Amino acid sequence: MTKAITAAQMKHYDQYTINTIGIPSMVLMERASLALRDEILKQYPQAQNITIVAGSGNNGGDGLCVARLLQIAGKHTTVIEAGNPNHFSEEHRAQAKTCDYYRIPQLTTLDTIDSADLLVDAIFGIGIDREVRDPYASIINQMNAASAPIIAVDVPSGINTDTGEVLGTAIKADTTVTFTFNKIGLTTKNGQQYAGRIVVADDMGTYATD
Ligand SMILES: NC(=O)C1=CN([C@@H]2O[C@H](COP(=O)(O)OP(=O)(O)OC[C@H]3O[C@@H](n4cnc5c(N)ncnc54)[C@H](O)[C@@H]3O)[C@@H](O)[C@H]2O)[C@H](O)CC1
Ligand SMILES: [K+]
């Protein structure tokens, strides 16, 4: 049984790694996204048109980062920015700038949700802290209704990381790639139902010993 932790424990490990050990957050983000890219290429090799739906934080930052990595790997990637640009995290902003150089479309329209071969859920990760409302709720519902499989980044958006409960509405993922350790919420019956196949990406550089 692999170890499972809470959002607070994960944040502690991340902050310790970044602020005490000194591995930059962007390095962790790149390494998390490389693990995510590898899982996507392994599990969905046929997917050519991949739409990444990004929230405003670092879960969205992972999404923008993997959009670039997948384009370099020969995929056609499109980002849908679901978050408020005024709330973009520093890392999210940096990843969006990189996507500009790689000419990756960053849209606010939703029609590529229905035409994609694969959807990447990068809306919310361990930072979710309240009920999901519009516009996110309707975007999540549209993603769940689409024909494409969904791979969730770290935690299916809308699922409480610690309890597995649905915060209003949540992504029903085929696969979830969660970073460093599994999350307690994804070991619950409900969490597993929404996470689908869980892959723990455990070598992305976070210093995680107590
Ligand atoms: N070592 C690692 O595991 C790393 C993980 N990374 C990724 O970072 C996210 C956590 O990022 P964070 O910015 O803290 O939060 P989120 O992106 O999950 O949430 C974004 C943002 O959304 C706001 N918010 C929360 N709940 C709601 C809601 N219901 N409605 C609207 N908005 C909401 C809140 O303000 C949050 O700030 C982690 O999951 C990984 O994907 C890093 O990449 C690096 C290493
Ligand atoms: K997510």
PDB file of C-alpha atoms and ligand atoms in Angstrom:
ATOM      1  CA  MET A   1       0.000   0.000   0.000  1.00  0.00           C
ATOM      2  CA  THR A   2       1.718   3.219  -1.110  1.00  0.00           C
ATOM      3  CA  LYS A   3       1.886   6.105   1.336  1.00  0.00           C
ATOM      4  CA  ALA A   4      -0.916   8.689   1.040  1.00  0.00           C
ATOM      5  CA  ILE A   5      -0.729  12.226   2.416  1.00  0.00           C
ATOM      6  CA  THR A   6      -2.838  15.352   2.886  1.00  0.00           C
ATOM      7  CA  ALA A   7      -2.702  18.588   0.894  1.00  0.00           C
ATOM      8  CA  ALA A   8      -1.109  20.317   3.895  1.00  0.00           C
ATOM      9  CA  GLN A   9       1.662  17.701   4.089  1.00  0.00           C
ATOM     10  CA  MET A  10       2.308  18.035   0.344  1.00  0.00           C
ATOM     11  CA  LYS A  11       2.473  21.822   0.595  1.00  0.00           C
ATOM     12  CA  HIS A  12       4.888  21.480   3.526  1.00  0.00           C
ATOM     13  CA  TYR A  13       7.195  19.195   1.550  1.00  0.00           C
ATOM     14  CA  ASP A  14       7.013  21.526  -1.460  1.00  0.00           C
ATOM     15  CA  GLN A  15       7.732  24.656   0.554  1.00  0.00           C
ATOM     16  CA  TYR A  16      10.602  22.953   2.429  1.00  0.00           C
ATOM     17  CA  THR A  17      12.123  21.786  -0.864  1.00  0.00           C
ATOM     18  CA  ILE A  18      11.807  25.236  -2.431  1.00  0.00           C
ATOM     19  CA  ASN A  19      12.559  27.535   0.503  1.00  0.00           C
ATOM     20  CA  THR A  20      14.971  25.517   2.655  1.00  0.00           C
ATOM     21  CA  ILE A  21      16.727  23.168   0.269  1.00  0.00           C
ATOM     22  CA  GLY A  22      16.548  25.668  -2.591  1.00  0.00           C
ATOM     23  CA  ILE A  23      15.211  23.683  -5.516  1.00  0.00           C
ATOM     24  CA  PRO A  24      13.213  26.278  -7.475  1.00  0.00           C
ATOM     25  CA  SER A  25       9.450  25.751  -7.797  1.00  0.00           C
ATOM     26  CA  MET A  26       9.793  25.937 -11.581  1.00  0.00           C
ATOM     27  CA  VAL A  27      12.203  22.993 -11.505  1.00  0.00           C
ATOM     28  CA  LEU A  28       9.644  20.932  -9.581  1.00  0.00           C
ATOM     29  CA  MET A  29       6.951  22.035 -12.047  1.00  0.00           C
ATOM     30  CA  GLU A  30       9.043  20.999 -15.048  1.00  0.00           C
ATOM     31  CA  ARG A  31       9.866  17.639 -13.491  1.00  0.00           C
ATOM     32  CA  ALA A  32       6.217  17.003 -12.520  1.00  0.00           C
ATOM     33  CA  SER A  33       5.180  17.864 -16.067  1.00  0.00           C
ATOM     34  CA  LEU A  34       7.829  15.576 -17.595  1.00  0.00           C
ATOM     35  CA  ALA A  35       6.373  12.689 -15.579  1.00  0.00           C
ATOM     36  CA  LEU A  36       2.880  13.694 -16.749  1.00  0.00           C
ATOM     37  CA  ARG A  37       4.050  13.886 -20.380  1.00  0.00           C
ATOM     38  CA  ASP A  38       5.610  10.410 -20.159  1.00  0.00           C
ATOM     39  CA  GLU A  39       2.386   8.927 -18.775  1.00  0.00           C
ATOM     40  CA  ILE A  40       0.305  10.585 -21.501  1.00  0.00           C
ATOM     41  CA  LEU A  41       2.610   9.333 -24.298  1.00  0.00           C
ATOM     42  CA  LYS A  42       2.605   5.847 -22.771  1.00  0.00           C
ATOM     43  CA  GLN A  43      -1.105   5.523 -22.103  1.00  0.00           C
ATOM     44  CA  TYR A  44      -2.570   7.612 -24.937  1.00  0.00           C
ATOM     45  CA  PRO A  45      -0.065   7.204 -27.821  1.00  0.00           C
ATOM     46  CA  GLN A  46      -2.784   7.695 -30.465  1.00  0.00           C
ATOM     47  CA  ALA A  47      -3.986  11.045 -29.071  1.00  0.00           C
ATOM     48  CA  GLN A  48      -2.934  13.740 -31.524  1.00  0.00           C
ATOM     49  CA  ASN A  49      -5.152  16.713 -30.640  1.00  0.00           C
ATOM     50  CA  ILE A  50      -4.804  17.326 -26.919  1.00  0.00           C
ATOM     51  CA  THR A  51      -6.675  20.075 -25.073  1.00  0.00           C
ATOM     52  CA  ILE A  52      -5.343  21.183 -21.692  1.00  0.00           C
ATOM     53  CA  VAL A  53      -7.837  23.047 -19.471  1.00  0.00           C
ATOM     54  CA  ALA A  54      -5.895  25.204 -16.999  1.00  0.00           C
ATOM     55  CA  GLY A  55      -6.861  26.947 -13.778  1.00  0.00           C
ATOM     56  CA  SER A  56      -5.034  30.054 -12.552  1.00  0.00           C
ATOM     57  CA  GLY A  57      -2.619  28.398 -10.113  1.00  0.00           C
ATOM     58  CA  ASN A  58       0.255  25.953 -10.332  1.00  0.00           C
ATOM     59  CA  ASN A  59      -1.967  23.021 -11.295  1.00  0.00           C
ATOM     60  CA  GLY A  60      -2.707  25.152 -14.357  1.00  0.00           C
ATOM     61  CA  GLY A  61       1.023  25.879 -14.562  1.00  0.00           C
ATOM     62  CA  ASP A  62       1.663  22.142 -14.856  1.00  0.00           C
ATOM     63  CA  GLY A  63      -0.926  22.057 -17.635  1.00  0.00           C
ATOM     64  CA  LEU A  64       0.752  24.844 -19.626  1.00  0.00           C
ATOM     65  CA  CYS A  65       4.113  23.154 -19.117  1.00  0.00           C
ATOM     66  CA  VAL A  66       2.892  19.774 -20.361  1.00  0.00           C
ATOM     67  CA  ALA A  67       1.216  21.492 -23.334  1.00  0.00           C
ATOM     68  CA  ARG A  68       4.674  22.607 -24.462  1.00  0.00           C
ATOM     69  CA  LEU A  69       6.336  19.256 -23.698  1.00  0.00           C
ATOM     70  CA  LEU A  70       3.664  17.405 -25.687  1.00  0.00           C
ATOM     71  CA  GLN A  71       4.017  19.812 -28.638  1.00  0.00           C
ATOM     72  CA  ILE A  72       7.768  19.132 -28.658  1.00  0.00           C
ATOM     73  CA  ALA A  73       6.849  15.425 -28.721  1.00  0.00           C
ATOM     74  CA  GLY A  74       4.845  16.031 -31.909  1.00  0.00           C
ATOM     75  CA  LYS A  75       1.323  16.482 -30.545  1.00  0.00           C
ATOM     76  CA  HIS A  76      -1.079  19.293 -31.434  1.00  0.00           C
ATOM     77  CA  THR A  77      -1.857  20.976 -28.119  1.00  0.00           C
ATOM     78  CA  THR A  78      -4.307  23.724 -27.211  1.00  0.00           C
ATOM     79  CA  VAL A  79      -4.653  25.412 -23.837  1.00  0.00           C
ATOM     80  CA  ILE A  80      -7.974  26.683 -22.505  1.00  0.00           C
ATOM     81  CA  GLU A  81      -7.334  29.286 -19.810  1.00  0.00           C
ATOM     82  CA  ALA A  82     -10.273  28.789 -17.439  1.00  0.00           C
ATOM     83  CA  GLY A  83      -8.840  30.992 -14.691  1.00  0.00           C
ATOM     84  CA  ASN A  84      -8.853  34.757 -14.158  1.00  0.00           C
ATOM     85  CA  PRO A  85      -5.595  36.187 -15.574  1.00  0.00           C
ATOM     86  CA  ASN A  86      -5.453  38.612 -12.656  1.00  0.00           C
ATOM     87  CA  HIS A  87      -5.085  35.607 -10.348  1.00  0.00           C
ATOM     88  CA  PHE A  88      -2.366  33.754 -12.302  1.00  0.00           C
ATOM     89  CA  SER A  89       0.388  32.462 -10.033  1.00  0.00           C
ATOM     90  CA  GLU A  90       3.940  33.521 -10.837  1.00  0.00           C
ATOM     91  CA  GLU A  91       4.783  30.107 -12.214  1.00  0.00           C
ATOM     92  CA  HIS A  92       1.554  30.000 -14.247  1.00  0.00           C
ATOM     93  CA  ARG A  93       2.458  33.351 -15.825  1.00  0.00           C
ATOM     94  CA  ALA A  94       5.962  32.160 -16.633  1.00  0.00           C
ATOM     95  CA  GLN A  95       4.637  28.977 -18.264  1.00  0.00           C
ATOM     96  CA  ALA A  96       2.077  30.982 -20.278  1.00  0.00           C
ATOM     97  CA  LYS A  97       4.906  33.196 -21.592  1.00  0.00           C
ATOM     98  CA  THR A  98       6.843  30.098 -22.664  1.00  0.00           C
ATOM     99  CA  CYS A  99       3.735  28.792 -24.437  1.00  0.00           C
ATOM    100  CA  ASP A 100       3.617  32.093 -26.354  1.00  0.00           C
ATOM    101  CA  TYR A 101       7.096  31.413 -27.760  1.00  0.00           C
ATOM    102  CA  TYR A 102       5.993  27.921 -28.791  1.00  0.00           C
ATOM    103  CA  ARG A 103       2.888  29.460 -30.411  1.00  0.00           C
ATOM    104  CA  ILE A 104       0.565  27.232 -28.393  1.00  0.00           C
ATOM    105  CA  PRO A 105      -2.982  28.608 -28.645  1.00  0.00           C
ATOM    106  CA  GLN A 106      -4.242  29.852 -25.271  1.00  0.00           C
ATOM    107  CA  LEU A 107      -7.969  30.189 -25.661  1.00  0.00           C
ATOM    108  CA  THR A 108     -10.871  31.185 -23.482  1.00  0.00           C
ATOM    109  CA  THR A 109     -13.415  29.563 -25.826  1.00  0.00           C
ATOM    110  CA  LEU A 110     -14.411  25.976 -25.051  1.00  0.00           C
ATOM    111  CA  ASP A 111     -15.057  24.306 -28.434  1.00  0.00           C
ATOM    112  CA  THR A 112     -11.812  22.302 -28.475  1.00  0.00           C
ATOM    113  CA  ILE A 113     -13.167  20.415 -25.439  1.00  0.00           C
ATOM    114  CA  ASP A 114     -15.555  18.576 -27.768  1.00  0.00           C
ATOM    115  CA  SER A 115     -13.091  18.042 -30.631  1.00  0.00           C
ATOM    116  CA  ALA A 116     -10.037  16.833 -28.645  1.00  0.00           C
ATOM    117  CA  ASP A 117      -8.723  13.247 -28.661  1.00  0.00           C
ATOM    118  CA  LEU A 118      -7.570  13.698 -25.053  1.00  0.00           C
ATOM    119  CA  LEU A 119      -8.407  16.212 -22.320  1.00  0.00           C
ATOM    120  CA  VAL A 120      -5.957  17.205 -19.580  1.00  0.00           C
ATOM    121  CA  ASP A 121      -7.574  18.466 -16.373  1.00  0.00           C
ATOM    122  CA  ALA A 122      -5.236  21.120 -14.935  1.00  0.00           C
ATOM    123  CA  ILE A 123      -7.914  23.287 -13.298  1.00  0.00           C
ATOM    124  CA  PHE A 124      -7.400  22.625  -9.581  1.00  0.00           C
ATOM    125  CA  GLY A 125      -4.971  20.425  -7.691  1.00  0.00           C
ATOM    126  CA  ILE A 126      -4.153  20.414  -3.977  1.00  0.00           C
ATOM    127  CA  GLY A 127      -5.003  24.130  -3.761  1.00  0.00           C
ATOM    128  CA  ILE A 128      -8.758  23.637  -4.058  1.00  0.00           C
ATOM    129  CA  ASP A 129     -10.318  25.165  -0.955  1.00  0.00           C
ATOM    130  CA  ARG A 130     -14.016  25.721  -1.647  1.00  0.00           C
ATOM    131  CA  GLU A 131     -17.074  24.646  -3.631  1.00  0.00           C
ATOM    132  CA  VAL A 132     -16.680  24.775  -7.407  1.00  0.00           C
ATOM    133  CA  ARG A 133     -18.908  27.358  -9.087  1.00  0.00           C
ATOM    134  CA  ASP A 134     -19.301  28.730 -12.608  1.00  0.00           C
ATOM    135  CA  PRO A 135     -17.478  29.229 -14.880  1.00  0.00           C
ATOM    136  CA  TYR A 136     -15.490  26.220 -13.603  1.00  0.00           C
ATOM    137  CA  ALA A 137     -18.534  24.046 -12.846  1.00  0.00           C
ATOM    138  CA  SER A 138     -19.909  24.279 -16.391  1.00  0.00           C
ATOM    139  CA  ILE A 139     -16.445  23.719 -17.888  1.00  0.00           C
ATOM    140  CA  ILE A 140     -16.026  20.594 -15.751  1.00  0.00           C
ATOM    141  CA  ASN A 141     -19.470  19.351 -16.776  1.00  0.00           C
ATOM    142  CA  GLN A 142     -18.649  19.957 -20.458  1.00  0.00           C
ATOM    143  CA  MET A 143     -15.370  18.042 -20.071  1.00  0.00           C
ATOM    144  CA  ASN A 144     -17.166  15.130 -18.375  1.00  0.00           C
ATOM    145  CA  ALA A 145     -19.722  15.055 -21.217  1.00  0.00           C
ATOM    146  CA  ALA A 146     -17.064  15.089 -23.966  1.00  0.00           C
ATOM    147  CA  SER A 147     -16.103  11.873 -25.802  1.00  0.00           C
ATOM    148  CA  ALA A 148     -12.364  12.216 -25.076  1.00  0.00           C
ATOM    149  CA  PRO A 149     -10.744  10.500 -22.092  1.00  0.00           C
ATOM    150  CA  ILE A 150      -9.595  12.811 -19.294  1.00  0.00           C
ATOM    151  CA  ILE A 151      -6.232  12.653 -17.511  1.00  0.00           C
ATOM    152  CA  ALA A 152      -6.217  14.667 -14.271  1.00  0.00           C
ATOM    153  CA  VAL A 153      -3.131  16.536 -13.049  1.00  0.00           C
ATOM    154  CA  ASP A 154      -2.386  15.696  -9.403  1.00  0.00           C
ATOM    155  CA  VAL A 155      -6.045  15.533  -8.235  1.00  0.00           C
ATOM    156  CA  PRO A 156      -9.267  15.432 -10.286  1.00  0.00           C
ATOM    157  CA  SER A 157     -10.540  19.023 -10.175  1.00  0.00           C
ATOM    158  CA  GLY A 158     -13.389  19.417  -7.705  1.00  0.00           C
ATOM    159  CA  ILE A 159     -12.282  16.560  -5.443  1.00  0.00           C
ATOM    160  CA  ASN A 160     -11.214  17.425  -1.901  1.00  0.00           C
ATOM    161  CA  THR A 161      -7.595  16.251  -1.640  1.00  0.00           C
ATOM    162  CA  ASP A 162      -7.984  15.041   1.959  1.00  0.00           C
ATOM    163  CA  THR A 163     -11.507  13.586   2.070  1.00  0.00           C
ATOM    164  CA  GLY A 164     -12.262  12.579  -1.537  1.00  0.00           C
ATOM    165  CA  GLU A 165     -15.592  14.407  -1.391  1.00  0.00           C
ATOM    166  CA  VAL A 166     -16.992  16.221  -4.437  1.00  0.00           C
ATOM    167  CA  LEU A 167     -16.964  19.984  -3.909  1.00  0.00           C
ATOM    168  CA  GLY A 168     -20.082  20.707  -5.975  1.00  0.00           C
ATOM    169  CA  THR A 169     -18.905  19.130  -9.216  1.00  0.00           C
ATOM    170  CA  ALA A 170     -15.765  17.248 -10.166  1.00  0.00           C
ATOM    171  CA  ILE A 171     -13.846  15.847 -13.086  1.00  0.00           C
ATOM    172  CA  LYS A 172     -14.451  12.152 -13.697  1.00  0.00           C
ATOM    173  CA  ALA A 173     -10.978  11.156 -14.855  1.00  0.00           C
ATOM    174  CA  ASP A 174      -9.840   7.994 -16.665  1.00  0.00           C
ATOM    175  CA  THR A 175      -6.369   8.493 -15.206  1.00  0.00           C
ATOM    176  CA  THR A 176      -4.885  10.708 -12.492  1.00  0.00           C
ATOM    177  CA  VAL A 177      -1.150  11.408 -12.261  1.00  0.00           C
ATOM    178  CA  THR A 178      -0.520  12.541  -8.702  1.00  0.00           C
ATOM    179  CA  PHE A 179       2.828  13.938  -7.580  1.00  0.00           C
ATOM    180  CA  THR A 180       5.297  12.647  -4.993  1.00  0.00           C
ATOM    181  CA  PHE A 181       2.817  10.601  -2.922  1.00  0.00           C
ATOM    182  CA  ASN A 182      -0.772   9.466  -3.348  1.00  0.00           C
ATOM    183  CA  LYS A 183      -3.312  11.735  -1.626  1.00  0.00           C
ATOM    184  CA  ILE A 184      -5.581  10.534   1.190  1.00  0.00           C
ATOM    185  CA  GLY A 185      -8.694  11.700  -0.657  1.00  0.00           C
ATOM    186  CA  LEU A 186      -7.813   9.432  -3.581  1.00  0.00           C
ATOM    187  CA  THR A 187      -7.730   6.369  -1.328  1.00  0.00           C
ATOM    188  CA  THR A 188     -11.431   6.829  -0.453  1.00  0.00           C
ATOM    189  CA  LYS A 189     -14.144   5.050  -2.464  1.00  0.00           C
ATOM    190  CA  ASN A 190     -15.454   8.322  -3.878  1.00  0.00           C
ATOM    191  CA  GLY A 191     -11.997   9.670  -4.624  1.00  0.00           C
ATOM    192  CA  GLN A 192     -11.072   6.500  -6.498  1.00  0.00           C
ATOM    193  CA  GLN A 193     -14.289   6.684  -8.527  1.00  0.00           C
ATOM    194  CA  TYR A 194     -13.335  10.168  -9.742  1.00  0.00           C
ATOM    195  CA  ALA A 195      -9.591   9.561 -10.105  1.00  0.00           C
ATOM    196  CA  GLY A 196      -9.765   6.466 -12.324  1.00  0.00           C
ATOM    197  CA  ARG A 197      -6.354   4.786 -12.685  1.00  0.00           C
ATOM    198  CA  ILE A 198      -3.963   6.469 -10.258  1.00  0.00           C
ATOM    199  CA  VAL A 199      -0.280   6.873 -11.184  1.00  0.00           C
ATOM    200  CA  VAL A 200       2.038   8.216  -8.489  1.00  0.00           C
ATOM    201  CA  ALA A 201       4.879  10.246 -10.038  1.00  0.00           C
ATOM    202  CA  ASP A 202       7.332   9.916  -7.190  1.00  0.00           C
ATOM    203  CA  ASP A 203      10.685  11.016  -8.585  1.00  0.00           C
ATOM    204  CA  MET A 204      10.039  14.652  -9.323  1.00  0.00           C
ATOM    205  CA  GLY A 205      12.437  16.031  -6.830  1.00  0.00           C
ATOM    206  CA  THR A 206      10.381  17.056  -3.806  1.00  0.00           C
ATOM    207  CA  TYR A 207      12.288  16.384  -0.572  1.00  0.00           C
ATOM    208  CA  ALA A 208       9.680  14.406   1.274  1.00  0.00           C
ATOM    209  CA  THR A 209      11.079  12.953   4.460  1.00  0.00           C
ATOM    210  CA  ASP A 210       9.859  14.116   7.867  1.00  0.00           C
TER     211      ASP A 210
HETATM  212  N1  LIG B   1       5.787  18.773  -5.746  1.00  0.00           N
HETATM  213  C1  LIG B   1       4.581  18.941  -6.236  1.00  0.00           C
HETATM  214  O1  LIG B   1       3.636  18.181  -5.978  1.00  0.00           O
HETATM  215  C2  LIG B   1       4.345  20.128  -7.113  1.00  0.00           C
HETATM  216  C3  LIG B   1       3.039  20.423  -7.454  1.00  0.00           C
HETATM  217  N2  LIG B   1       2.713  21.435  -8.251  1.00  0.00           N
HETATM  218  C4  LIG B   1       1.343  21.689  -8.699  1.00  0.00           C
HETATM  219  O2  LIG B   1       0.825  22.778  -7.936  1.00  0.00           O
HETATM  220  C5  LIG B   1      -0.518  22.457  -7.577  1.00  0.00           C
HETATM  221  C6  LIG B   1      -0.973  23.311  -6.436  1.00  0.00           C
HETATM  222  O3  LIG B   1      -0.964  24.638  -6.949  1.00  0.00           O
HETATM  223  P1  LIG B   1      -1.697  25.861  -6.202  1.00  0.00           P
HETATM  224  O4  LIG B   1      -1.395  27.073  -7.013  1.00  0.00           O
HETATM  225  O5  LIG B   1      -1.330  25.831  -4.772  1.00  0.00           O
HETATM  226  O6  LIG B   1      -3.256  25.553  -6.251  1.00  0.00           O
HETATM  227  P2  LIG B   1      -4.172  24.980  -7.418  1.00  0.00           P
HETATM  228  O7  LIG B   1      -3.502  25.218  -8.752  1.00  0.00           O
HETATM  229  O8  LIG B   1      -4.581  23.617  -7.031  1.00  0.00           O
HETATM  230  O9  LIG B   1      -5.481  25.940  -7.308  1.00  0.00           O
HETATM  231  C7  LIG B   1      -5.420  27.140  -8.014  1.00  0.00           C
HETATM  232  C8  LIG B   1      -6.061  28.267  -7.303  1.00  0.00           C
HETATM  233  O10 LIG B   1      -7.463  28.116  -7.408  1.00  0.00           O
HETATM  234  C9  LIG B   1      -8.107  28.835  -6.372  1.00  0.00           C
HETATM  235  N3  LIG B   1      -9.228  28.006  -5.977  1.00  0.00           N
HETATM  236  C10 LIG B   1      -9.257  27.007  -5.064  1.00  0.00           C
HETATM  237  N4  LIG B   1     -10.490  26.441  -4.997  1.00  0.00           N
HETATM  238  C11 LIG B   1     -11.245  27.127  -5.904  1.00  0.00           C
HETATM  239  C12 LIG B   1     -12.602  27.035  -6.322  1.00  0.00           C
HETATM  240  N5  LIG B   1     -13.424  26.078  -5.807  1.00  0.00           N
HETATM  241  N6  LIG B   1     -13.069  27.909  -7.238  1.00  0.00           N
HETATM  242  C13 LIG B   1     -12.245  28.847  -7.777  1.00  0.00           C
HETATM  243  N7  LIG B   1     -10.919  28.987  -7.461  1.00  0.00           N
HETATM  244  C14 LIG B   1     -10.464  28.124  -6.523  1.00  0.00           C
HETATM  245  C15 LIG B   1      -7.094  29.029  -5.266  1.00  0.00           C
HETATM  246  O11 LIG B   1      -6.950  30.403  -5.050  1.00  0.00           O
HETATM  247  C16 LIG B   1      -5.811  28.396  -5.821  1.00  0.00           C
HETATM  248  O12 LIG B   1      -4.695  29.243  -5.659  1.00  0.00           O
HETATM  249  C17 LIG B   1      -0.461  20.986  -7.336  1.00  0.00           C
HETATM  250  O13 LIG B   1      -1.716  20.395  -7.313  1.00  0.00           O
HETATM  251  C18 LIG B   1       0.412  20.516  -8.509  1.00  0.00           C
HETATM  252  O14 LIG B   1      -0.360  20.345  -9.679  1.00  0.00           O
HETATM  253  C19 LIG B   1       3.718  22.326  -8.774  1.00  0.00           C
HETATM  254  O15 LIG B   1       3.736  22.185 -10.142  1.00  0.00           O
HETATM  255  C20 LIG B   1       5.120  22.076  -8.335  1.00  0.00           C
HETATM  256  C21 LIG B   1       5.461  20.899  -7.610  1.00  0.00           C
HETATM  257  K     K B   2      -6.530  18.770 -11.670  1.00  0.00           K
END
